[in-house]
Short mmCIF file of C-alpha atoms and ligand atoms in Angstrom, two decimals:
data_model
loop_
_atom_site.label_atom_id
_atom_site.label_comp_id
_atom_site.label_asym_id
_atom_site.label_seq_id
_atom_site.Cartn_x
_atom_site.Cartn_y
_atom_site.Cartn_z
CA UNK U 1267 -25.92 -32.92 9.56
CA UNK U 1268 -29.30 -32.71 9.03
CA UNK U 1269 -32.22 -35.26 9.01
CA UNK U 1270 -33.49 -35.74 5.25
CA UNK U 1271 -36.79 -34.86 4.92
CA UNK U 1272 -39.61 -36.89 3.22
CA UNK U 1273 -43.09 -36.66 2.19
CA UNK U 1274 -45.31 -38.63 0.86
CA UNK U 1275 -44.97 -39.20 -3.15
CA UNK U 1276 -48.88 -39.22 -4.57
CA UNK U 1277 -48.49 -39.77 -8.23
CA UNK U 1278 -52.75 -39.26 -8.87
CA UNK U 1279 -53.78 -40.52 -11.29
CA UNK U 1280 -56.31 -37.89 -12.85
CA UNK U 1281 -53.28 -35.58 -11.88
CA UNK U 1282 -51.50 -35.32 -15.73
CA UNK U 1283 -55.26 -36.01 -17.57
CA UNK U 1284 -56.69 -32.58 -15.52
CA UNK U 1285 -53.70 -31.11 -17.02
CA UNK U 1286 -53.34 -31.72 -19.90
CA UNK U 1287 -55.14 -29.35 -21.13
CA UNK U 1288 -53.15 -26.71 -19.73
CA UNK U 1289 -50.07 -28.57 -20.85
CA UNK U 1290 -50.84 -29.10 -24.04
CA UNK U 1291 -51.17 -25.27 -24.48
CA UNK U 1292 -47.81 -24.28 -22.83
CA UNK U 1293 -45.23 -26.74 -23.14
CA UNK U 1294 -44.42 -26.52 -27.12
CA UNK U 1295 -44.40 -22.88 -25.96
CA UNK U 1296 -41.46 -23.49 -23.62
CA UNK U 1297 -38.54 -22.68 -25.32
CA UNK U 1298 -36.37 -26.06 -24.16
CA UNK U 1299 -39.32 -28.33 -25.66
CA UNK U 1300 -37.07 -29.72 -27.89
CA UNK U 1301 -40.35 -31.79 -29.83
CA UNK U 1302 -40.97 -27.79 -32.12
CA UNK U 1303 -43.23 -28.76 -35.07
CA UNK U 1304 -44.66 -32.43 -33.87
CA UNK U 1305 -48.26 -32.03 -33.00
CA UNK U 1306 -48.42 -33.10 -29.52
CA UNK U 1307 -51.02 -34.81 -29.33
CA UNK U 1308 -51.30 -36.20 -24.81
CA UNK U 1309 -49.00 -36.12 -22.31
CA UNK U 1310 -49.26 -39.46 -19.43
CA UNK U 1311 -47.59 -39.30 -16.19
CA UNK U 1312 -43.78 -40.87 -15.27
CA UNK U 1313 -43.82 -39.33 -12.13
CA UNK U 1314 -45.46 -37.36 -10.08
CA UNK U 1315 -43.73 -36.69 -6.91
CA UNK U 1316 -45.65 -34.16 -3.68
CA UNK U 1317 -42.21 -31.23 -2.37
CA UNK U 1318 -44.86 -29.40 -0.99
CA UNK U 1319 -49.29 -30.12 -0.31
CA UNK U 1320 -51.00 -28.92 -2.39
CA UNK U 1321 -53.83 -28.41 0.19
CA UNK U 1322 -52.06 -25.83 2.14
CA UNK U 1323 -52.05 -22.15 -0.35
CA UNK U 1324 -48.98 -23.03 -1.86
CA UNK U 1325 -48.20 -26.38 -3.22
CA UNK U 1326 -45.16 -28.18 -5.43
CA UNK U 1327 -45.56 -30.77 -7.55
CA UNK U 1328 -42.41 -32.51 -8.78
CA UNK U 1329 -43.27 -34.40 -12.23
CA UNK U 1330 -41.56 -35.92 -15.78
CA UNK U 1331 -44.50 -36.12 -18.18
CA UNK U 1332 -44.34 -38.24 -21.09
CA UNK U 1333 -44.80 -36.08 -24.32
CA UNK U 1334 -46.82 -38.11 -27.02
CA UNK U 1335 -45.21 -36.97 -30.58
CA UNK U 1336 -46.74 -40.15 -32.91
CA UNK U 1337 -44.30 -38.04 -35.74
CA UNK U 1338 -41.33 -38.80 -35.54
CA UNK U 1339 -38.10 -36.18 -35.64
CA UNK U 1340 -36.65 -36.80 -38.88
CA UNK U 1341 -38.63 -38.03 -41.85
CA UNK U 1342 -38.62 -41.90 -42.89
CA UNK U 1343 -36.86 -42.54 -38.92
CA UNK U 1344 -38.99 -44.61 -36.12
CA UNK U 1345 -41.51 -43.10 -34.37
CA UNK U 1346 -40.79 -43.10 -30.37
CA UNK U 1347 -42.62 -43.38 -27.70
CA UNK U 1348 -42.26 -39.56 -27.21
CA UNK U 1349 -39.55 -37.40 -24.78
CA UNK U 1350 -40.26 -37.33 -21.29
CA UNK U 1351 -39.73 -33.16 -19.65
CA UNK U 1352 -39.26 -32.16 -15.61
CA UNK U 1353 -41.59 -29.50 -14.91
CA UNK U 1354 -41.86 -27.81 -11.31
CA UNK U 1355 -45.63 -27.47 -11.33
CA UNK U 1356 -46.82 -24.80 -8.39
CA UNK U 1357 -50.41 -24.69 -7.20
CA UNK U 1358 -52.53 -22.00 -5.75
CA UNK U 1359 -55.62 -20.91 -5.50
CA UNK U 1360 -55.00 -17.52 -7.11
CA UNK U 1361 -51.76 -15.94 -8.38
CA UNK U 1362 -50.44 -13.05 -7.66
CA UNK U 1363 -49.85 -10.42 -10.06
CA UNK U 1364 -45.84 -10.81 -9.59
CA UNK U 1365 -46.45 -14.91 -10.27
CA UNK U 1366 -48.21 -13.58 -13.73
CA UNK U 1367 -45.75 -14.64 -16.05
CA UNK U 1368 -45.37 -18.44 -14.43
CA UNK U 1369 -49.43 -18.71 -14.85
CA UNK U 1370 -49.78 -22.02 -17.04
CA UNK U 1371 -54.00 -22.49 -16.10
CA UNK U 1372 -56.79 -23.17 -14.23
CA UNK U 1373 -57.79 -26.80 -13.57
CA UNK U 1374 -60.95 -27.57 -13.97
CA UNK U 1375 -61.08 -31.43 -13.48
CA UNK U 1376 -59.41 -33.57 -10.57
CA UNK U 1377 -57.41 -33.20 -7.59
CA UNK U 1378 -56.45 -30.22 -8.20
CA UNK U 1379 -59.54 -28.72 -9.40
CA UNK U 1380 -60.17 -25.04 -9.54
CA UNK U 1381 -57.25 -24.03 -8.39
CA UNK U 1382 -53.93 -21.77 -10.55
CA UNK U 1383 -51.01 -24.14 -11.17
CA UNK U 1384 -47.76 -22.17 -12.78
CA UNK U 1385 -44.54 -22.50 -13.63
CA UNK U 1386 -42.95 -22.27 -10.45
CA UNK U 1387 -39.66 -21.69 -11.61
CA UNK U 1388 -40.70 -18.16 -11.40
CA UNK U 1389 -41.67 -18.60 -7.93
CA UNK U 1390 -38.90 -18.02 -5.72
CA UNK U 1391 -41.04 -19.59 -2.39
CA UNK U 1392 -40.70 -22.88 -4.09
CA UNK U 1393 -37.57 -22.74 -5.17
CA UNK U 1394 -36.15 -22.39 -1.78
CA UNK U 1395 -37.66 -25.31 -1.45
CA UNK U 1396 -35.79 -27.15 -4.06
CA UNK U 1397 -32.26 -25.69 -2.43
CA UNK U 1398 -33.17 -27.03 0.92
CA UNK U 1399 -33.73 -30.36 -0.57
CA UNK U 1400 -30.17 -30.44 -1.63
CA UNK U 1401 -29.35 -28.73 1.69
CA UNK U 1402 -30.74 -31.71 3.30
CA UNK U 1403 -30.35 -34.27 1.15
CA UNK U 1404 -33.26 -35.40 1.02
CA UNK U 1405 -34.75 -38.05 0.11
CA UNK U 1406 -38.99 -37.32 -1.31
CA UNK U 1407 -40.74 -40.11 -3.85
CA UNK U 1408 -38.85 -41.43 -5.98
CA UNK U 1409 -36.96 -37.89 -5.96
CA UNK U 1410 -33.00 -37.62 -3.98
CA UNK U 1411 -31.30 -35.03 -3.37
CA UNK U 1412 -27.09 -35.29 -3.00
CA UNK U 1413 -24.21 -33.60 -2.75
CA UNK U 1414 -20.73 -33.50 -2.16
CA UNK U 1415 -20.34 -32.82 1.33
CA UNK U 1416 -16.81 -30.90 1.02
CA UNK U 1417 -19.41 -28.00 -0.37
CA UNK U 1418 -21.91 -27.46 2.71
CA UNK U 1419 -25.29 -25.17 1.90
CA UNK U 1420 -25.86 -22.29 3.32
CA UNK U 1421 -28.73 -21.47 4.18
CA UNK U 1422 -30.87 -18.88 3.05
CA UNK U 1423 -29.57 -17.85 0.15
CA UNK U 1424 -32.46 -15.90 -1.83
CA UNK U 1425 -32.99 -17.93 -4.88
CA UNK U 1426 -33.60 -15.88 -8.19
CA UNK U 1427 -34.67 -17.32 -12.47
CA UNK U 1428 -32.28 -17.50 -14.97
CA UNK U 1429 -34.42 -15.19 -16.91
CA UNK U 1430 -31.45 -15.96 -20.76
CA UNK U 1431 -33.90 -18.38 -23.39
CA UNK U 1432 -31.39 -22.06 -22.97
CA UNK U 1433 -32.47 -25.96 -23.50
CA UNK U 1434 -32.75 -25.92 -19.48
CA UNK U 1435 -33.92 -24.21 -16.71
CA UNK U 1436 -31.42 -22.37 -13.75
CA UNK U 1437 -31.64 -20.92 -11.17
CA UNK U 1438 -28.83 -19.23 -8.78
CA UNK U 1439 -29.48 -18.85 -5.02
CA UNK U 1440 -27.37 -15.74 -3.48
CA UNK U 1441 -24.90 -15.50 -6.28
CA UNK U 1442 -23.18 -18.78 -4.17
CA UNK U 1443 -24.79 -21.68 -6.36
CA UNK U 1444 -26.16 -22.30 -9.40
CA UNK U 1445 -29.32 -25.17 -10.37
CA UNK U 1446 -29.83 -26.17 -13.41
CA UNK U 1447 -33.38 -28.33 -13.72
CA UNK U 1448 -32.91 -30.79 -17.24
CA UNK U 1449 -35.37 -30.39 -19.36
CA UNK U 1450 -35.84 -33.75 -21.97
CA UNK U 1451 -33.92 -36.43 -19.71
CA UNK U 1452 -33.18 -39.19 -20.06
CA UNK U 1453 -32.55 -42.52 -17.73
CA UNK U 1454 -28.75 -43.17 -17.80
CA UNK U 1455 -25.63 -41.06 -16.19
CA UNK U 1456 -25.63 -37.99 -17.53
CA UNK U 1457 -22.48 -36.22 -18.58
CA UNK U 1458 -22.87 -32.97 -17.14
CA UNK U 1459 -22.74 -34.80 -14.48
CA UNK U 1460 -20.27 -36.79 -15.08
CA UNK U 1461 -17.86 -35.47 -16.75
CA UNK U 1462 -17.43 -32.15 -14.59
CA UNK U 1463 -17.29 -34.70 -11.00
CA UNK U 1464 -14.66 -36.38 -12.92
CA UNK U 1465 -12.99 -32.97 -14.05
CA UNK U 1466 -13.44 -32.19 -10.19
CA UNK U 1467 -11.66 -35.17 -9.26
CA UNK U 1468 -9.07 -34.62 -11.38
CA UNK U 1469 -8.37 -30.72 -9.96
CA UNK U 1470 -9.52 -28.96 -13.22
CA UNK U 1471 -10.07 -25.32 -12.12
CA UNK U 1472 -12.05 -24.78 -16.06
CA UNK U 1473 -14.98 -26.53 -14.53
CA UNK U 1474 -17.15 -24.94 -11.69
CA UNK U 1475 -17.54 -28.55 -9.21
CA UNK U 1476 -20.84 -29.76 -8.34
CA UNK U 1477 -21.84 -29.36 -5.15
CA UNK U 1478 -25.50 -31.15 -5.52
CA UNK U 1479 -27.39 -33.35 -7.86
CA UNK U 1480 -31.09 -34.53 -7.36
CA UNK U 1481 -31.93 -37.61 -8.92
CA UNK U 1482 -35.10 -40.16 -9.77
CA UNK U 1483 -35.18 -43.75 -9.27
CA UNK U 1484 -38.38 -45.76 -10.85
CA UNK U 1485 -38.96 -49.02 -9.59
CA UNK U 1486 -38.74 -50.43 -13.42
CA UNK U 1487 -35.36 -48.56 -14.45
CA UNK U 1488 -32.52 -49.63 -13.92
CA UNK U 1489 -31.06 -46.37 -14.37
CA UNK U 1490 -31.63 -43.43 -12.31
CA UNK U 1491 -32.58 -40.21 -14.31
CA UNK U 1492 -30.75 -37.33 -14.08
CA UNK U 1493 -33.22 -33.99 -13.44
CA UNK U 1494 -30.45 -31.28 -11.68
CA UNK U 1495 -27.26 -30.49 -11.00
CA UNK U 1496 -26.43 -27.81 -8.54
CA UNK U 1497 -23.01 -25.29 -9.21
CA UNK U 1498 -20.89 -22.93 -7.50
CA UNK U 1499 -22.11 -19.10 -9.66
CA UNK U 1500 -19.12 -17.67 -10.97
CA UNK U 1501 -20.33 -14.06 -10.39
CA UNK U 1502 -20.07 -11.12 -11.84
CA UNK U 1503 -18.96 -13.79 -15.19
CA UNK U 1504 -19.21 -12.84 -18.89
CA UNK U 1505 -20.69 -15.17 -21.29
CA UNK U 1506 -18.07 -15.63 -24.20
CA UNK U 1507 -20.43 -15.22 -26.67
CA UNK U 1508 -21.62 -11.89 -25.03
CA UNK U 1509 -17.58 -10.87 -24.67
CA UNK U 1510 -17.42 -11.09 -28.27
CA UNK U 1511 -20.54 -9.36 -29.08
CA UNK U 1512 -18.62 -6.21 -27.49
CA UNK U 1513 -15.31 -6.25 -28.76
CA UNK U 1514 -16.37 -7.04 -32.24
CA UNK U 1515 -18.43 -3.98 -31.58
CA UNK U 1516 -16.08 -1.52 -30.50
CA UNK U 1517 -13.36 -3.57 -32.97
CA UNK U 1518 -11.16 -4.48 -30.64
CA UNK U 1519 -8.95 -7.54 -30.70
CA UNK U 1520 -10.36 -10.74 -28.94
CA UNK U 1521 -6.88 -12.67 -30.08
CA UNK U 1522 -5.62 -12.41 -26.31
CA UNK U 1523 -8.99 -14.17 -24.71
CA UNK U 1524 -9.54 -16.36 -28.24
CA UNK U 1525 -6.10 -17.96 -26.41
CA UNK U 1526 -6.73 -18.11 -23.24
CA UNK U 1527 -9.66 -20.16 -25.12
CA UNK U 1528 -7.18 -22.54 -26.50
CA UNK U 1529 -5.84 -23.01 -23.65
CA UNK U 1530 -8.54 -23.38 -21.46
CA UNK U 1531 -9.88 -26.73 -23.95
CA UNK U 1532 -7.01 -27.73 -23.67
CA UNK U 1533 -6.59 -27.87 -20.26
CA UNK U 1534 -10.14 -29.33 -19.87
CA UNK U 1535 -8.60 -31.98 -22.74
CA UNK U 1536 -6.08 -33.34 -20.50
CA UNK U 1537 -7.45 -34.15 -17.54
CA UNK U 1538 -10.27 -35.95 -19.16
CA UNK U 1539 -7.63 -37.94 -21.12
CA UNK U 1540 -6.42 -38.87 -17.67
CA UNK U 1541 -10.55 -39.31 -16.37
CA UNK U 1542 -11.03 -41.36 -18.90
CA UNK U 1543 -8.47 -43.22 -21.47
CA UNK U 1544 -8.79 -42.66 -25.00
CA UNK U 1545 -9.28 -45.08 -26.94
CA UNK U 1546 -8.14 -45.63 -31.30
CA UNK U 1547 -10.36 -45.33 -34.02
CA UNK U 1548 -9.72 -47.64 -37.16
CA UNK U 1549 -10.96 -48.19 -40.22
CA UNK U 1550 -14.41 -49.73 -39.13
CA UNK U 1551 -15.30 -46.23 -36.73
CA UNK U 1552 -13.73 -43.51 -38.47
CA UNK U 1553 -16.92 -45.60 -41.72
CA UNK U 1554 -19.17 -45.31 -39.61
CA UNK U 1555 -18.26 -41.84 -37.90
CA UNK U 1556 -18.50 -40.52 -41.12
CA UNK U 1557 -22.08 -42.87 -41.91
CA UNK U 1558 -23.48 -40.25 -38.79
CA UNK U 1559 -22.65 -37.22 -40.37
CA UNK U 1560 -23.51 -38.10 -44.23
CA UNK U 1561 -26.39 -39.51 -41.97
CA UNK U 1562 -27.10 -36.22 -40.57
CA UNK U 1563 -26.37 -33.55 -43.71
CA UNK U 1564 -28.89 -36.22 -45.57
CA UNK U 1565 -31.91 -35.35 -42.88
CA UNK U 1566 -30.64 -31.86 -42.12
CA UNK U 1567 -30.83 -32.05 -46.26
CA UNK U 1568 -35.17 -33.03 -46.21
CA UNK U 1569 -36.29 -30.29 -43.58
CA UNK U 1570 -34.04 -27.50 -44.79
CA UNK U 1571 -34.36 -26.96 -48.36
CA UNK U 1572 -32.00 -24.26 -48.54
CA UNK U 1573 -29.27 -26.33 -47.96
CA UNK U 1574 -30.02 -28.95 -50.73
CA UNK U 1575 -27.84 -27.35 -53.05
CA UNK U 1576 -25.40 -28.01 -51.34
CA UNK U 1577 -24.92 -31.69 -49.85
CA UNK U 1578 -22.97 -32.43 -53.03
CA UNK U 1579 -20.11 -30.57 -51.95
CA UNK U 1580 -20.79 -30.85 -48.22
CA UNK U 1581 -20.41 -34.63 -48.34
CA UNK U 1582 -16.89 -34.78 -50.09
CA UNK U 1583 -15.28 -32.84 -46.65
CA UNK U 1584 -16.87 -36.37 -44.98
CA UNK U 1585 -15.04 -38.04 -47.99
CA UNK U 1586 -11.51 -37.23 -47.96
CA UNK U 1587 -12.02 -38.28 -44.28
CA UNK U 1588 -13.56 -42.26 -45.01
CA UNK U 1589 -10.29 -42.15 -47.44
CA UNK U 1590 -7.43 -40.85 -45.56
CA UNK U 1591 -8.76 -43.64 -42.67
CA UNK U 1592 -8.42 -45.90 -45.65
CA UNK U 1593 -5.55 -45.73 -46.02
CA UNK U 1594 -4.54 -46.65 -42.59
CA UNK U 1595 -4.88 -43.38 -40.78
CA UNK U 1596 -6.04 -43.55 -38.01
CA UNK U 1597 -7.28 -41.03 -34.80
CA UNK U 1598 -7.15 -40.72 -30.86
CA UNK U 1599 -10.34 -40.53 -29.96
CA UNK U 1600 -11.35 -39.32 -25.62
CA UNK U 1601 -14.47 -38.19 -24.23
CA UNK U 1602 -14.57 -34.67 -24.62
CA UNK U 1603 -17.60 -30.94 -23.70
CA UNK U 1604 -19.90 -32.03 -26.47
CA UNK U 1605 -21.15 -29.03 -27.91
CA UNK U 1606 -18.40 -26.32 -27.22
CA UNK U 1607 -19.17 -22.81 -28.28
CA UNK U 1608 -18.59 -19.70 -26.69
CA UNK U 1609 -21.92 -19.24 -24.78
CA UNK U 1610 -20.88 -22.19 -22.79
CA UNK U 1611 -17.40 -20.29 -21.62
CA UNK U 1612 -17.33 -17.90 -18.84
CA UNK U 1613 -14.69 -15.86 -18.22
CA UNK U 1614 -14.83 -14.47 -14.79
CA UNK U 1615 -13.23 -10.74 -13.28
CA UNK U 1616 -10.34 -12.66 -12.31
CA UNK U 1617 -9.66 -13.37 -16.41
CA UNK U 1618 -9.77 -17.09 -15.42
CA UNK U 1619 -11.99 -18.83 -18.06
CA UNK U 1620 -14.42 -22.13 -16.89
CA UNK U 1621 -16.39 -24.00 -19.41
CA UNK U 1622 -19.71 -24.88 -18.32
CA UNK U 1623 -22.79 -27.63 -19.82
CA UNK U 1624 -21.22 -31.26 -20.35
CA UNK U 1625 -24.75 -32.10 -21.42
CA UNK U 1626 -23.60 -32.14 -25.18
CA UNK U 1627 -25.67 -31.58 -28.27
CA UNK U 1628 -29.44 -32.12 -26.49
CA UNK U 1629 -31.11 -33.76 -29.74
CA UNK U 1630 -28.38 -36.80 -29.97
CA UNK U 1631 -29.26 -40.18 -27.25
CA UNK U 1632 -26.89 -39.83 -24.49
CA UNK U 1633 -24.77 -43.08 -25.72
CA UNK U 1634 -24.36 -41.21 -28.28
CA UNK U 1635 -23.07 -38.81 -26.71
CA UNK U 1636 -20.94 -40.59 -23.84
CA UNK U 1637 -18.72 -41.48 -26.88
CA UNK U 1638 -14.76 -40.99 -27.06
CA UNK U 1639 -14.84 -38.44 -30.04
CA UNK U 1640 -12.17 -36.50 -31.47
CA UNK U 1641 -11.68 -33.21 -29.93
CA UNK U 1642 -10.91 -32.39 -32.99
CA UNK U 1643 -14.78 -32.03 -32.75
CA UNK U 1644 -15.09 -29.69 -30.23
CA UNK U 1645 -12.56 -27.29 -31.78
CA UNK U 1646 -14.35 -27.63 -34.52
CA UNK U 1647 -17.39 -26.20 -32.27
CA UNK U 1648 -15.69 -22.77 -31.16
CA UNK U 1649 -13.94 -21.98 -34.57
CA UNK U 1650 -18.00 -22.64 -35.99
CA UNK U 1651 -18.56 -20.31 -33.29
CA UNK U 1652 -16.05 -16.79 -33.79
CA UNK U 1653 -17.51 -17.62 -37.21
CA UNK U 1654 -20.92 -16.98 -35.42
CA UNK U 1655 -19.87 -13.88 -33.48
CA UNK U 1656 -17.92 -12.74 -37.09
CA UNK U 1657 -21.53 -13.00 -38.98
CA UNK U 1658 -24.23 -12.34 -36.39
CA UNK U 1659 -23.74 -8.41 -35.71
CA UNK U 1660 -23.28 -5.52 -38.18
CA UNK U 1661 -21.25 -6.18 -40.37
CA UNK U 1662 -19.92 -9.57 -40.79
CA UNK U 1663 -16.55 -9.34 -39.70
CA UNK U 1664 -14.25 -12.14 -41.46
CA UNK U 1665 -10.49 -11.62 -40.35
CA UNK U 1666 -11.55 -11.01 -36.90
CA UNK U 1667 -12.76 -14.86 -36.54
CA UNK U 1668 -9.79 -15.26 -39.11
CA UNK U 1669 -7.11 -14.39 -36.00
CA UNK U 1670 -9.75 -15.39 -33.27
CA UNK U 1671 -9.17 -18.88 -34.69
CA UNK U 1672 -5.82 -18.88 -35.00
CA UNK U 1673 -5.13 -17.73 -31.74
CA UNK U 1674 -6.96 -20.03 -30.61
CA UNK U 1675 -5.26 -23.00 -32.40
CA UNK U 1676 -2.63 -21.77 -31.00
CA UNK U 1677 -2.86 -21.63 -27.15
CA UNK U 1678 -4.37 -24.95 -27.59
CA UNK U 1679 -1.49 -26.10 -28.77
CA UNK U 1680 0.56 -24.33 -26.16
CA UNK U 1681 -0.96 -27.27 -23.65
CA UNK U 1682 -1.56 -29.78 -25.39
CA UNK U 1683 1.10 -30.07 -27.66
CA UNK U 1684 -0.53 -30.97 -30.97
CA UNK U 1685 -1.75 -27.74 -32.99
CA UNK U 1686 -5.19 -29.17 -34.60
CA UNK U 1687 -4.16 -27.31 -38.05
CA UNK U 1688 -2.59 -30.26 -38.39
CA UNK U 1689 -5.13 -32.45 -39.00
CA UNK U 1690 -7.44 -30.55 -41.83
CA UNK U 1691 -9.37 -32.38 -43.50
CA UNK U 1692 -10.40 -33.89 -39.96
CA UNK U 1693 -10.76 -30.44 -38.56
CA UNK U 1694 -12.40 -29.40 -42.55
CA UNK U 1695 -15.28 -32.78 -41.61
CA UNK U 1696 -16.30 -31.62 -38.10
CA UNK U 1697 -16.89 -28.00 -39.24
CA UNK U 1698 -19.04 -29.38 -41.85
CA UNK U 1699 -20.64 -31.33 -39.35
CA UNK U 1700 -21.13 -28.69 -36.94
CA UNK U 1701 -22.71 -25.74 -39.86
CA UNK U 1702 -25.24 -28.67 -40.92
CA UNK U 1703 -25.64 -29.24 -37.35
CA UNK U 1704 -26.95 -24.93 -36.54
CA UNK U 1705 -28.70 -25.08 -40.03
CA UNK U 1706 -31.12 -27.24 -38.54
CA UNK U 1707 -31.07 -26.17 -34.82
CA UNK U 1708 -31.28 -22.24 -36.65
CA UNK U 1709 -34.27 -23.05 -38.47
CA UNK U 1710 -36.08 -25.39 -36.04
CA UNK U 1711 -35.22 -22.58 -33.18
CA UNK U 1712 -34.71 -19.33 -33.90
CA UNK U 1713 -35.09 -19.75 -38.26
CA UNK U 1714 -33.72 -15.66 -37.99
CA UNK U 1715 -30.94 -16.74 -37.25
CA UNK U 1716 -30.64 -18.90 -40.32
CA UNK U 1717 -28.22 -16.70 -42.69
CA UNK U 1718 -25.63 -17.01 -40.01
CA UNK U 1719 -24.88 -21.20 -41.05
CA UNK U 1720 -25.74 -20.66 -44.58
CA UNK U 1721 -23.01 -18.21 -44.98
CA UNK U 1722 -20.85 -20.66 -43.42
CA UNK U 1723 -21.93 -22.51 -45.55
CA UNK U 1724 -22.04 -21.72 -48.82
CA UNK U 1725 -18.19 -21.03 -48.34
CA UNK U 1726 -17.65 -24.36 -46.55
CA UNK U 1727 -18.97 -25.73 -50.17
CA UNK U 1728 -17.43 -23.72 -52.33
CA UNK U 1729 -13.80 -24.81 -50.70
CA UNK U 1730 -14.79 -28.13 -51.26
CA UNK U 1731 -15.10 -27.41 -55.33
CA UNK U 1732 -12.09 -28.01 -57.72
N1 ADP P 3214 -21.49 -21.77 -12.73
C1 ADP P 3214 -21.90 -20.67 -13.71
N2 ADP P 3214 -21.48 -19.82 -12.45
C2 ADP P 3214 -22.03 -18.08 -13.18
N3 ADP P 3214 -23.57 -18.69 -14.26
C3 ADP P 3214 -23.63 -19.38 -14.82
C4 ADP P 3214 -23.04 -20.71 -14.00
N4 ADP P 3214 -23.20 -21.66 -14.96
C5 ADP P 3214 -24.26 -21.66 -16.80
N5 ADP P 3214 -24.08 -19.74 -16.00
C6 ADP P 3214 -24.98 -18.96 -16.63
O1 ADP P 3214 -26.05 -20.18 -17.32
C7 ADP P 3214 -26.76 -19.81 -18.36
C8 ADP P 3214 -27.05 -21.31 -18.66
O2 ADP P 3214 -26.33 -22.80 -18.36
P1 ADP P 3214 -26.40 -23.60 -19.30
O3 ADP P 3214 -25.14 -24.37 -18.33
O4 ADP P 3214 -25.15 -23.28 -20.58
O5 ADP P 3214 -27.78 -24.46 -19.42
P2 ADP P 3214 -27.67 -24.22 -21.21
O6 ADP P 3214 -28.19 -26.41 -21.17
O7 ADP P 3214 -30.18 -24.69 -20.64
O8 ADP P 3214 -27.95 -23.70 -21.65
C9 ADP P 3214 -25.15 -20.20 -18.45
O9 ADP P 3214 -25.67 -18.63 -20.20
C10 ADP P 3214 -24.27 -18.38 -17.92
O10 ADP P 3214 -25.04 -17.40 -18.36
O1 LIG P 3215 -28.55 -24.50 -25.82
P1 LIG P 3215 -26.98 -25.06 -25.27
O2 LIG P 3215 -26.22 -23.66 -25.02
O3 LIG P 3215 -26.42 -25.84 -24.73
O4 LIG P 3215 -26.79 -25.39 -27.49
C1 LIG P 3215 -27.65 -24.89 -28.23
O5 LIG P 3215 -27.38 -23.57 -29.21
C2 LIG P 3215 -27.07 -22.41 -28.95
C3 LIG P 3215 -27.23 -21.56 -28.98
O6 LIG P 3215 -28.08 -20.27 -28.21
C4 LIG P 3215 -26.09 -22.67 -30.68
O7 LIG P 3215 -24.30 -21.91 -30.50
C5 LIG P 3215 -25.19 -21.48 -32.33
O8 LIG P 3215 -25.95 -19.71 -31.60
C6 LIG P 3215 -24.53 -19.20 -30.58
C7 LIG P 3215 -24.51 -18.21 -30.58
O9 LIG P 3215 -26.42 -18.16 -29.92
C8 LIG P 3215 -22.97 -19.67 -30.79
O10 LIG P 3215 -22.19 -19.39 -29.70
C9 LIG P 3215 -23.04 -21.21 -31.42
O11 LIG P 3215 -21.45 -21.64 -32.01
C10 LIG P 3215 -23.55 -21.81 -32.56
O12 LIG P 3215 -23.29 -22.62 -32.47
C11 LIG P 3215 -25.45 -24.88 -30.30
O13 LIG P 3215 -25.54 -25.12 -31.15
C12 LIG P 3215 -26.94 -25.70 -29.70
O14 LIG P 3215 -26.38 -26.94 -29.00
#
C-alpha cells in the first residue's frame, strides 16, 4: 500500500469571515441545506483543511462551518448553536466555462482575496483528490481517510457528480464506486457507515459494503465526525421510485417487485437483528414513543396550517397504540433502516434489490436515529411510498397501491416469518407518523408535492373517525 500523504492544515482565522457574504447567499439555496425558512445570520469555522494549497492553479479547501440561525427550528423549541455543514471549496483565479454552474463567488478580502471560489464537486480534478486520499488512506490535518483493505481502490477512475437532488452530495468514480459526502454533520457514530459495515460483516448481500470512509477528528471532541462513505456503485441499477412510476405509467404490475422488496427488507432486518440483538419495548417505552409521535404531529400542525383540522383524528391512531401498551402488550425493537422508501431501493439489472442510505431521517438527532425501533417503522415507510407513487403522477391509482402494499407485506412475511399486517395498530401509528413527517418535509422542501401526503392524511383521519 502506498504511503499516506499529509498536507499542512491552515485553519486561517480570516478564511470564513472573508467567505461569509458568499456563503450566506449560496448555502441556503442548496437542496441539502436543512435550515430552510430561517434566516442565516453568519457562519463560524469548525475546521478548515487544505487538500490542495490555494497558491496553485487549483486550490481545494475542506471546510466544516456552523450556520448561525438564531430562530429555533420549531416554534417554542430551545435555540441551538446552529447546524454544521461540510463544504468542499475549489479556489481558482478564474472559472473555466464548464465550471460556471459551480460558482459560489469572487472573494474580495482575506487570505483568498481576488480568487474565485466554487463548489468543488463539479470539478473532476478536485474530486480525484478525494478518491486518491481514500485510496492512500491519507491523514490530512483533522481528516482521516480510511477504508476496507478487502476492497482496494484503483487509481484513475474518472469522477462524475451525481446531479439528482438529494439531502447529501455524491460523486461516482468510473462506474465502480460512489462517494457520498454528508452535508449536515454531527459528531458521533453515523448509521450510514455503522449499519452497512455491520451488514457487510453479517455477509448480507442486500446492502453495498463500505469500501472507504472519511472521518474528522477534532481536538475538542470525544467522537469524530463521519463525513463521507465510499461504496461499490451498482452499475445499471434503477431506483424503486423511478421503476414504480414507470410501471404505473404503463399500467403494468409492480407486485412481483413489491414482493421482492418485502423479502429484501426482511433479509436486512434479520441480519441487523443478528448483529445487534433486539430489545423489548414495554409500557414505559411505548408511552415515550407515542409521546414523540404526538409531539411531532403538534409541531407539524403548527408549521403547516392545512394539517390542523385533522390533528384530533390523527392523534387517535397514537392513543390506540398507547392503550394496547397499557393493557400489557409489548413489542420487539431493533436497529432498522430508519427512512425507508422506494427511492432508497435500487434494482440491479439482475433483478436483485439493494437498500441504501441508512442515515435515518436526517432531521432527527443521531442518538434517536440509532435507537432500536419496531421493524414496522421501516415497513410503514415503504407502504407510504407505494401510496406516494400512486398519487404522484397521473390520476390516483389506489388499487395499484393496495396491491403493492399487500405484496410487500407477503414478501416480508416469507423471509421474516411474521406478517406486519398482524400488527394493525402499530402499523397505523407508524404510517400516520410518517405521513405527518412527509407533510412537514414537503412543506419545507417541495411545496408542490404537499397534496400527496395530505391525501393520505385525509384518508388516515377519515379511517379513525368512528
Ligand atoms: N451503491 C450505489 N449504486 C448506484 N447508485 C447509488 C448507490 N448509492 C446511491 N446511489 C444513487 O445516489 C442517490 C443518492 O444516494 P443516497 O444515499 O440516497 O443519498 P441522499 O442521502 O443524499 O439521499 C440514490 O438515489 C441513487 O440513485
Ligand atoms: O433525502 P432522502 O432520500 O433521505 O429522504 C427525504 O427525501 C425524500 C424525497 O426525495 C422523502 O420521500 C418522500 O418522497 C419520495 C418520492 O420522492 C417517496 O418515495 C417517499 O415515500 C416519501 O416519503 C423522504 O421522506 C425524506 O426523508
